Amino acid sequence: MKSLKEKFKDQINDSRDRVKNLVTEYGDKIVGEISLRQIYSGMRGMLSMVTETSKLDPNEGIRFRGYSLPEIQDVLPRAKGSNQPLPEGMFYLMLIGSLPNDNDVRNISLELEIRSDVPDYVFNVINDLPKDMHPMTQFSIAILSLKNESQFTRAYKQGISKKTYWDPTFEDALNLIAKLPRIAAYIYRRSYHNEDYIEPLKGADWSQNFAHMLGFSDAEFTDLIRLYMTIHSDHEGGNVSAHTAHLVGSALSDAYLSFSAGMNGLAGPLHGLANQEVVRWLLTMQKDLGGGLPSRDKIADYVQDSLNNGKVIPGFGHAVLRKTDPRYTAQREFALKYLPDDQLFLLVSRVYEVVPPILEATGKVKNPWPNVDAHSGILLLKYGMKEYDFFTVLFGVSRSLGIMSQLIWSRALGMPIERPGSTTTDLMIKKFSH
Ligand code: HAX
């Protein structure tokens, strides 16, 4: 049976030809226009890059190689006795472009286990950081230090041909994905559990081992981590973390440099850090409103107050989506099944009823609906993971699956250095105001 790498290699020539033919035949076709407003609003809606792994539809949400999230939950292989897809299957799908079978997924779990050892110097780097440093900063620094392991960097020094850049990048990508749970768990146990580290399991799947090293043995929590790792893995190429990793990678920076850069973007409150901000906001609101499950009217007043004070409501809105995020819905379904009476779940559900009409009434928020981050935190809290400053690290571990698949494909397709143009306000005024 062919390895994952051999299967990937088999696709390279055809994929290169496809791109070459497409550009030869249609290279001068216009795919869209850019307005002045778009230039001043974060390039919103500007089609300007190719990402093979997934595509985001404003109304339907994310599709991974054509499969919607509910379809993914249905068709990807599961661990024995589990109700959730294995994220290893998502990695296979994004990288190879077709659905894996049970064996394909088991082989990835095994391959990741074999590659999962973390060099001591990485732990030493983490040990030198203040324990109260934000976990995302520790995570990014640890990933950056792993650059020392880069096979791409070594091969590049030795003068490898452009045509085979993808090969050491594949190795770096798999090694990085394999090592991230260990690094993340180390940061968690060091910062919050008195350096009481837990050795990895043998023969477990990627998420099961991660949940174990974090210190959780509950089967439902393990399934939650499988779900979490699957749904956060990719969101096409334009989001801040994926785009940053792609941009940095386009300079032939290796997987570690690129991914660490992407994580610095994920650590922003308008992007991945929103998952911790949602929990902080919910708990503060609950406390300010007297505890328990506040009434709809009280929540509405609180939300209005936040908006009047110029704050965003974390977990709501999106730069592309215009409907409730299917990743939110997948988590809501998990909660309805396993924790329907949980007080924080009831609060999140009530917030879901109250917030959208208020955001809509502002007349400016383009998407009043909840995104993935509005729901994830309270599920983790329910199973005893209370340290919500850590939650974005979980997001980061999952995002490695998409960002690394994207990087391998970029190398295989020989994507060039990214270098969009910029202008000045003076030039725009000169151009249009006469
Ligand atoms: N609360 C209050 N105001 C909001 C808002 C929210 N949840 N969402 C958008 N707005 C405001 C914007 O701040 C903007 O206001 P100004 O014109 O005064 O600057 C206006 O509505 C128009 O913004 P938009 O076009 O609807 O949204 P953007 O594409 O500019 O921004 C954001 C998208 C996700 C950054 C935005 O909705 C937001 O800040 N949401 C809260 C933070 C959050 O949940 N982030 C996570 C997003 C998902 C993700 O990346 N996860 O990792």
Coordinates of C-alpha atoms and ligand atoms in Angstrom, one line a residue, residues 44 266 269-272 274 307 311-319 327 359 364-367 371-373 395, ligand 1:
R44 CA -12.6 42.3 1.9
L266 CA -4.4 33.7 15.4
P269 CA -8.8 39.1 19.6
L270 CA -10.6 39.7 16.2
H271 CA -9.4 36.2 15.1
G272 CA -8.6 33.1 17.1
A274 CA -12.0 35.5 20.2
L307 CA -21.9 48.5 22.0
K311 CA -16.8 47.4 22.3
V312 CA -17.3 44.4 20.0
I313 CA -19.5 41.5 21.0
P314 CA -17.0 38.6 20.8
G315 CA -18.0 35.5 18.9
F316 CA -20.4 37.4 16.6
G317 CA -19.8 38.6 13.1
H318 CA -17.5 37.5 10.3
A319 CA -15.6 39.0 7.4
R327 CA -18.9 25.2 13.0
L359 CA -26.3 43.8 16.0
K364 CA -23.5 48.5 10.1
V365 CA -22.7 44.9 11.2
K366 CA -22.7 42.9 8.0
N367 CA -23.1 39.5 9.7
N371 CA -19.1 32.4 14.5
V372 CA -17.1 29.3 15.7
D373 CA -15.7 31.1 18.7
F395 CA -7.4 26.3 17.9
Ligands
HAX1 N1 -19.7 43.5 17.7 C1 -19.8 44.8 17.6 N2 -19.5 45.4 16.4 C2 -19.2 44.6 15.3 C3 -19.2 43.2 15.4 C4 -19.5 42.7 16.7 N3 -19.4 41.3 16.9 N4 -18.9 42.7 14.2 C5 -18.8 43.7 13.4 N5 -18.9 44.9 14.1 C6 -18.7 46.3 13.6 C7 -17.3 46.4 13.1 O1 -16.4 46.7 14.2 C8 -17.5 47.6 12.1 O2 -17.6 48.8 12.9 P1 -17.0 50.2 12.4 O3 -17.6 50.4 11.1 O4 -17.4 51.1 13.5 O5 -15.5 50.0 12.3 C9 -18.8 47.3 11.5 O6 -19.5 46.5 12.4 C10 -18.7 46.6 10.1 O7 -17.9 45.4 10.3 P2 -18.2 44.1 9.4 O8 -17.9 44.5 8.0 O9 -19.5 43.6 9.7 O10 -17.1 43.1 9.9 P3 -15.6 43.0 9.6 O11 -15.5 42.1 8.4 O12 -14.9 44.3 9.5 O13 -15.0 42.3 10.8 C11 -15.0 40.6 12.5 C12 -15.2 40.9 11.1 C13 -15.0 39.1 12.8 C14 -13.5 41.1 12.9 C15 -16.0 41.4 13.4 O14 -17.3 40.8 13.1 C16 -15.7 41.3 14.9 O15 -15.0 42.1 15.4 N6 -16.3 40.3 15.6 C17 -16.1 40.1 17.0 C18 -14.7 39.3 17.2 C19 -14.8 37.9 16.8 O16 -15.7 37.2 17.1 N7 -13.8 37.4 16.0 C20 -13.7 36.0 15.5 C21 -14.1 35.9 14.0 C22 -14.0 34.5 13.5 C23 -12.6 34.0 13.5 O17 -11.8 34.5 12.8 N8 -12.3 33.1 14.4 O18 -11.0 32.8 14.5

